[in-house]
mmCIF file of C-alpha atoms in Angstrom:
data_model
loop_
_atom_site.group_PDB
_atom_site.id
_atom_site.type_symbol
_atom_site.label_atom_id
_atom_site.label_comp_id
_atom_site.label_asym_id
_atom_site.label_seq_id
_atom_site.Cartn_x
_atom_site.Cartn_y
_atom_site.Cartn_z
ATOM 1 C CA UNK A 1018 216.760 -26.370 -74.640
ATOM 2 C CA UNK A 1019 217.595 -24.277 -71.665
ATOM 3 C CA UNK A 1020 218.020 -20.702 -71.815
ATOM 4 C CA UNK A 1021 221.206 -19.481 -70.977
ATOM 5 C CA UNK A 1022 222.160 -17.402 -68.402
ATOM 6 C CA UNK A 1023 224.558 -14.843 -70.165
ATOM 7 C CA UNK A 1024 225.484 -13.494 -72.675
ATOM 8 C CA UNK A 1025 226.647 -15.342 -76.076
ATOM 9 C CA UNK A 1026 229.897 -13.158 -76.054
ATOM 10 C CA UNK A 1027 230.690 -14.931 -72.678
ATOM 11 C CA UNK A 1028 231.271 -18.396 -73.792
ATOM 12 C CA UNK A 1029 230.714 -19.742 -76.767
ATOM 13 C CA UNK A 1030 227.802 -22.773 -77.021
ATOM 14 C CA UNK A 1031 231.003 -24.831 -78.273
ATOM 15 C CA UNK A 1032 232.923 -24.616 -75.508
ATOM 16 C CA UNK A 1033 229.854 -25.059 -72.949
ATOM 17 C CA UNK A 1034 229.693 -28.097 -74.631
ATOM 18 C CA UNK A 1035 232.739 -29.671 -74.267
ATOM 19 C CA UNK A 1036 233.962 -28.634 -77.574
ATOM 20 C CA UNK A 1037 237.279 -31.690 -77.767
ATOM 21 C CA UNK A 1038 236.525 -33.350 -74.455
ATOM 22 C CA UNK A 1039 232.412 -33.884 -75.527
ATOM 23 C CA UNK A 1040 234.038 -34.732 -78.930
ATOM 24 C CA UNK A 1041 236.296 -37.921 -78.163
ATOM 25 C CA UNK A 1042 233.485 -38.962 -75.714
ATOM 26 C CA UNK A 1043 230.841 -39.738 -77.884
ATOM 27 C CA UNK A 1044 233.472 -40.809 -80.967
ATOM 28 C CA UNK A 1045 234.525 -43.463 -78.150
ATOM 29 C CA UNK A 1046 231.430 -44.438 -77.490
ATOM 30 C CA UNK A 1047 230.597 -44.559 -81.170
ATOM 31 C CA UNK A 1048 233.631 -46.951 -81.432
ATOM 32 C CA UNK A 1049 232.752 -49.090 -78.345
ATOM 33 C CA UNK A 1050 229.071 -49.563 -79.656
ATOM 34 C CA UNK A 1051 230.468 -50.870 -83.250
ATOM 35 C CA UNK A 1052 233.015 -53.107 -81.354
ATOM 36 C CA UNK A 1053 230.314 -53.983 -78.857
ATOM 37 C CA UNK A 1054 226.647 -54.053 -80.621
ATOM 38 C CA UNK A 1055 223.902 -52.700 -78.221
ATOM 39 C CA UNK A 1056 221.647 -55.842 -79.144
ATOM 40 C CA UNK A 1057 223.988 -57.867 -77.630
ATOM 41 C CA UNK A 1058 226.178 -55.890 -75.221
ATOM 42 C CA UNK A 1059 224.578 -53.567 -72.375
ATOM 43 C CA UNK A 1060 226.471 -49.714 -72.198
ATOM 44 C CA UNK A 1061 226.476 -47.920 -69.560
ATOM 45 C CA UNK A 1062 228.421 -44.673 -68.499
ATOM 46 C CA UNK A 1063 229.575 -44.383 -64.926
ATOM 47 C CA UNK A 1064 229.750 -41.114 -62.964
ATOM 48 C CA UNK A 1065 233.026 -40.264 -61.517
ATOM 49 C CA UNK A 1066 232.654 -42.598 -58.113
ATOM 50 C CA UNK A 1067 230.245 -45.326 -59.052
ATOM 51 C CA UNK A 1068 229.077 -47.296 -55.879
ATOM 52 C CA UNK A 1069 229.053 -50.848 -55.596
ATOM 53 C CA UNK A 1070 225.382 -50.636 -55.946
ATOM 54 C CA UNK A 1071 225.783 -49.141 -59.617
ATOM 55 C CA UNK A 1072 228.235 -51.655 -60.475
ATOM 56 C CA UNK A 1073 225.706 -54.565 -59.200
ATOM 57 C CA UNK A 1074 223.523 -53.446 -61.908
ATOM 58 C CA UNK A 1075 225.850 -53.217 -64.506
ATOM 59 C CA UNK A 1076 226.382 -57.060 -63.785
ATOM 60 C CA UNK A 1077 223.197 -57.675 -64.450
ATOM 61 C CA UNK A 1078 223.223 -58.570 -68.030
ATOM 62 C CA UNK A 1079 225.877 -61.407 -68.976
ATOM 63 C CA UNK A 1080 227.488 -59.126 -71.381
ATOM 64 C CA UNK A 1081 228.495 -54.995 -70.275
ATOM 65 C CA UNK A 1082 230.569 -52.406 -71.653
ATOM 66 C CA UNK A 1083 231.127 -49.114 -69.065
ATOM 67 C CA UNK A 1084 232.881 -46.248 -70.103
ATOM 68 C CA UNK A 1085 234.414 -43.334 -67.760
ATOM 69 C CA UNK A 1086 236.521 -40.294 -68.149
ATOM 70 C CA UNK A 1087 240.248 -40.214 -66.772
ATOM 71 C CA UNK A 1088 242.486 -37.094 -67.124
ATOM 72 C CA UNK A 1089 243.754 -34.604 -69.435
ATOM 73 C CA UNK A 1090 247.526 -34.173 -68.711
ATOM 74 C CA UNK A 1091 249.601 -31.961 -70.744
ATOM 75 C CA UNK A 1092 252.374 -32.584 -73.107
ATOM 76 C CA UNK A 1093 256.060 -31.815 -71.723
ATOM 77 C CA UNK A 1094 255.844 -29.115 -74.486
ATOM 78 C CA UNK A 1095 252.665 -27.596 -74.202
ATOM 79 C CA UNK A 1096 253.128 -23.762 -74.272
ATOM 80 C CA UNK A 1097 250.283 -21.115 -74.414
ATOM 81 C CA UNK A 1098 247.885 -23.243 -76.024
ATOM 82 C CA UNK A 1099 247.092 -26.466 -73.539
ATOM 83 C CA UNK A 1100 247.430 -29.813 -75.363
ATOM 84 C CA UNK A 1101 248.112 -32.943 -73.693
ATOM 85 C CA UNK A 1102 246.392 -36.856 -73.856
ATOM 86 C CA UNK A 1103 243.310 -37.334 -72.669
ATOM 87 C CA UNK A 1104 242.483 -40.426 -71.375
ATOM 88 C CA UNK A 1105 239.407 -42.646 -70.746
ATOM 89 C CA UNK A 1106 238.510 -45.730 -68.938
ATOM 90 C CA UNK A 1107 236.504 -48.903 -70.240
ATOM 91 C CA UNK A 1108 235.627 -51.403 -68.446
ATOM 92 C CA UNK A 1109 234.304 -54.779 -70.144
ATOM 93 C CA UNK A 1110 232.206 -57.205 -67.482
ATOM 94 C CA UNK A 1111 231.212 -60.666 -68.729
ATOM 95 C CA UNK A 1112 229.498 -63.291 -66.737
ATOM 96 C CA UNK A 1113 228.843 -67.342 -67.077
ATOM 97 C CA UNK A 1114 227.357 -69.834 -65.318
ATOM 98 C CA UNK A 1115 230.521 -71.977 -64.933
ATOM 99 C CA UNK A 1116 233.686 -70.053 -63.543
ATOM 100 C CA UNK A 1117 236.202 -71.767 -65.617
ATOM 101 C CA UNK A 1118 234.321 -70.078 -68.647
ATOM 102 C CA UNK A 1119 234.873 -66.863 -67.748
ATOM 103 C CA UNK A 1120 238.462 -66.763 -69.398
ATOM 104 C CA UNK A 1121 237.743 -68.403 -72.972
ATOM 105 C CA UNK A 1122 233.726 -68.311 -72.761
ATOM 106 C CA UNK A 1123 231.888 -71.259 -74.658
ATOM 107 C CA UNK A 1124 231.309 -72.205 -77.822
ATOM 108 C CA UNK A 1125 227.491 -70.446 -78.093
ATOM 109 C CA UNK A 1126 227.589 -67.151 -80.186
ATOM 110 C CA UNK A 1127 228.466 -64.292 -78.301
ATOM 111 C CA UNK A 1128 229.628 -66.735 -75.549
ATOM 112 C CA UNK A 1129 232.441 -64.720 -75.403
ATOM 113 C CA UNK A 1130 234.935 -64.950 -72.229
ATOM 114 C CA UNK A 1131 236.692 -61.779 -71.072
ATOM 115 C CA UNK A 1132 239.728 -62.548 -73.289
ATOM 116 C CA UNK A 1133 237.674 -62.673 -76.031
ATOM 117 C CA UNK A 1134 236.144 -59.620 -75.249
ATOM 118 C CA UNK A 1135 239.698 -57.769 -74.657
ATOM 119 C CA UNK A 1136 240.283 -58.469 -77.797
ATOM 120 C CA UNK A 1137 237.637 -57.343 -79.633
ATOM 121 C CA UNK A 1138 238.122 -53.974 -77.470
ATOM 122 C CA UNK A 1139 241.912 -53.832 -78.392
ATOM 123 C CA UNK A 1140 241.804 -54.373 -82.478
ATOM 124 C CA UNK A 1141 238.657 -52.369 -82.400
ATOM 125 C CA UNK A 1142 240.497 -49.169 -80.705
ATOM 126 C CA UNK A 1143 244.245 -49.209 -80.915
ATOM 127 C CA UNK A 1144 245.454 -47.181 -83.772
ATOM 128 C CA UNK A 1145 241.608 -45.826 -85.057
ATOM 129 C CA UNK A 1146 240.651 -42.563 -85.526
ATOM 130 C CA UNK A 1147 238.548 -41.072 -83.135
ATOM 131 C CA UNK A 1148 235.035 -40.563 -84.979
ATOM 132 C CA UNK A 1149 234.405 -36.624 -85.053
ATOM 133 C CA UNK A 1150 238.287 -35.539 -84.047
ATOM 134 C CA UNK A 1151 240.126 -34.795 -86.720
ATOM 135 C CA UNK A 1152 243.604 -36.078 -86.624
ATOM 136 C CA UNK A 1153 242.803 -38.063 -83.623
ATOM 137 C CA UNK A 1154 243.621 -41.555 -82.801
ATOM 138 C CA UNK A 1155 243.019 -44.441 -80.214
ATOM 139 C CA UNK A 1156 245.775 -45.690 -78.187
ATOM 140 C CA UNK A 1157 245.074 -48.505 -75.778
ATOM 141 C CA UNK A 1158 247.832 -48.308 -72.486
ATOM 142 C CA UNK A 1159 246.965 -51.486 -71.113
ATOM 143 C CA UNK A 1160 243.962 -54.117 -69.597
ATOM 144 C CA UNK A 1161 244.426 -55.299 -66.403
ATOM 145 C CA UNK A 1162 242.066 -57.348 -64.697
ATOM 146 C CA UNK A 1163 241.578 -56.425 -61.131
ATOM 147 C CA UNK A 1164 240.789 -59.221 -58.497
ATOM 148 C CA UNK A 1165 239.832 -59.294 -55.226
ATOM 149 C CA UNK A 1166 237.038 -57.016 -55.583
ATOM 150 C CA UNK A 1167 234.082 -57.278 -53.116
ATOM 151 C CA UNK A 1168 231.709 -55.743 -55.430
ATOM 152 C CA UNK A 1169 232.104 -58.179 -57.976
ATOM 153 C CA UNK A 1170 230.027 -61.573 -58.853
ATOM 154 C CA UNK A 1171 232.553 -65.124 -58.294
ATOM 155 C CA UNK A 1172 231.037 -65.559 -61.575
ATOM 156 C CA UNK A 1173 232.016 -62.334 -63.141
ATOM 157 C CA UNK A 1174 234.964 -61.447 -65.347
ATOM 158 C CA UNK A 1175 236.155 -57.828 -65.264
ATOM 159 C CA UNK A 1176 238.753 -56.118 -67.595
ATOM 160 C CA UNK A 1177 239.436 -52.443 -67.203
ATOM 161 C CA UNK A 1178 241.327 -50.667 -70.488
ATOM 162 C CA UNK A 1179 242.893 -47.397 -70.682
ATOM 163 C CA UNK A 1180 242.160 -45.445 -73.643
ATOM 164 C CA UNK A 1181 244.513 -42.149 -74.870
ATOM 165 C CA UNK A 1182 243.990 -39.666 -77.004
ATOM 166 C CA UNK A 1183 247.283 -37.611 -77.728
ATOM 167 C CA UNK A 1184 247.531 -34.428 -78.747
ATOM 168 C CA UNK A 1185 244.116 -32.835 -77.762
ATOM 169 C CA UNK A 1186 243.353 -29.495 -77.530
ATOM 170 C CA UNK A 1187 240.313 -26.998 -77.718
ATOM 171 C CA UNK A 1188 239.353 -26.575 -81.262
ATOM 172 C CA UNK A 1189 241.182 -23.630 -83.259
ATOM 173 C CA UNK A 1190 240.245 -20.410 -83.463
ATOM 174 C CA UNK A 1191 237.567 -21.368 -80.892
ATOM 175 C CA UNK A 1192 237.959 -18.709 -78.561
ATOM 176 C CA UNK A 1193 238.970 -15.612 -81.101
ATOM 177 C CA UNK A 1194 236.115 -16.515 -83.409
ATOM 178 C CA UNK A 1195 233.195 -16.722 -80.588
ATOM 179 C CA UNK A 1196 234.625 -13.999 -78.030
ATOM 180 C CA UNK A 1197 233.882 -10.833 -80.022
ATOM 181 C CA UNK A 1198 233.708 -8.465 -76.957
ATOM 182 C CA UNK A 1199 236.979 -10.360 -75.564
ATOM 183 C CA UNK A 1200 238.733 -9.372 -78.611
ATOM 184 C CA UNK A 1201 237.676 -6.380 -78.527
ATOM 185 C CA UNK A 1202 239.637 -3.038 -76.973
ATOM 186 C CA UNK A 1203 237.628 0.116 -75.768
ATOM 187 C CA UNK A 1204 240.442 3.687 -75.318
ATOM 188 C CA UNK A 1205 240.389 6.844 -74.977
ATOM 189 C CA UNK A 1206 243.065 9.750 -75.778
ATOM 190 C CA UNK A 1207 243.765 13.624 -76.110
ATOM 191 C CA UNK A 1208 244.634 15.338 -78.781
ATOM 192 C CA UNK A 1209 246.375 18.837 -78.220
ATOM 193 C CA UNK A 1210 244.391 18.979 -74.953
ATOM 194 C CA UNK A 1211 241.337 18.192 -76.387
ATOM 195 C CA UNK A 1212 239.790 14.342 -75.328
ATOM 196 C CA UNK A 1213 238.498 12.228 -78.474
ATOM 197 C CA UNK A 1214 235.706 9.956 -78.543
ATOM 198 C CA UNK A 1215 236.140 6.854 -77.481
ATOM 199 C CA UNK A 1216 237.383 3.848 -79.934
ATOM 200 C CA UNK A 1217 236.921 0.313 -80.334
ATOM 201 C CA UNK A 1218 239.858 -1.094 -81.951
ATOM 202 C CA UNK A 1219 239.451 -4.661 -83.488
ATOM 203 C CA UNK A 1220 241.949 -6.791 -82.351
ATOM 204 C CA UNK A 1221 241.197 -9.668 -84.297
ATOM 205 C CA UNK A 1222 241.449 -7.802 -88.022
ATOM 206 C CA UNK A 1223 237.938 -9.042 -89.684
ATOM 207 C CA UNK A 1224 236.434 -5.605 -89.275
#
């Protein structure tokens, strides 16, 4: 493990971490993986601007799984604490060697076609809990099916799902629990002329 640079009163490891964001991530992938069995299906995660390069190779196998981060947009009521959905993208790539399979697939196991595949994604994710997030649910927004891309194989199937979280914010108490010097209020005063030694008053009441 790297050292860190600063101080532990600066940020807390949680937080460094992702604390929510890290969280749904890997409880999404968790969920895509038991949808999608890694013996079967290839994962892969894709940086924010994958190239058509990257994709190429996520083509390669005849059955792929990508995932991707979106955006974290507040509520309409989010006040001082920020909460708001976060959502992801996964994208589900199958290919055949006849076109007109790529729809309804064949009758071979795990000769799925990209409906099949939709699916699988769909029941597997709409309406779970989020593994690790308390209170937290999958919510699928839609699958669309993009065409006309030049990246992709004329015997390729793509389907691209969006996946929300609602209601996510940073874990309670994260920040007052882990930021003792942040909570923490160094004065001075007189009294009848005469300056006192400085105080530390505890803000946060565990003293």
């Amino acid at each position: 493990m790297v050292e860190r640079q600063f101080s532990p009163d600066q940020y807390p490891d949680a937080l460094l971490r992702g604390d929510v964001l890290a969280t749904a991530f890997r409880g999404l992938q968790a969920q895509l993986k038991a949808a999608f069995p890694d013996a079967v299906f290839a994962h892969h995660v894709l940086p924010p601007s994958p190239t058509p390069q990257l994709w190429k190779r996520v083509q390669e196998k005849q059955l792929s799984v990508a995932l991707s981060m979106g955006s974290w947009m507040p509520d309409s009521k989010s006040g001082k604490v920020f909460r708001g959905s976060l959502t992801f993208y996964v994208f589900l790539l199958v290919s055949h060697g006849h076109m007109d399979q790529l729809y309804l697939g064949t009758s071979d196991r795990w000769g799925v076609g990209i409906t099949g595949m939709s699916a699988m994604a769909v029941a597997m994710l709409n309406r779970q809990p989020v593994p690790g997030l308390d209170g937290g649910t999958f919510q699928v927004m839609g699958v669309k099916y993009p065409a006309g891309i030049d990246w992709l194989d004329e015997r390729t199937a793509l389907a691209e799902i969006a996946v929300q979280i609602d209601g996510v914010s940073l874990s309670e108490g994260l920040l007052t629990h882990d930021l003792p010097e942040f909570l923490r209020l160094a004065e001075t005063w007189t009294v009848n002329g005469s300056e006192q030694p400085e105080a530390t008053l505890n803000i946060r009441g565990d003293a």
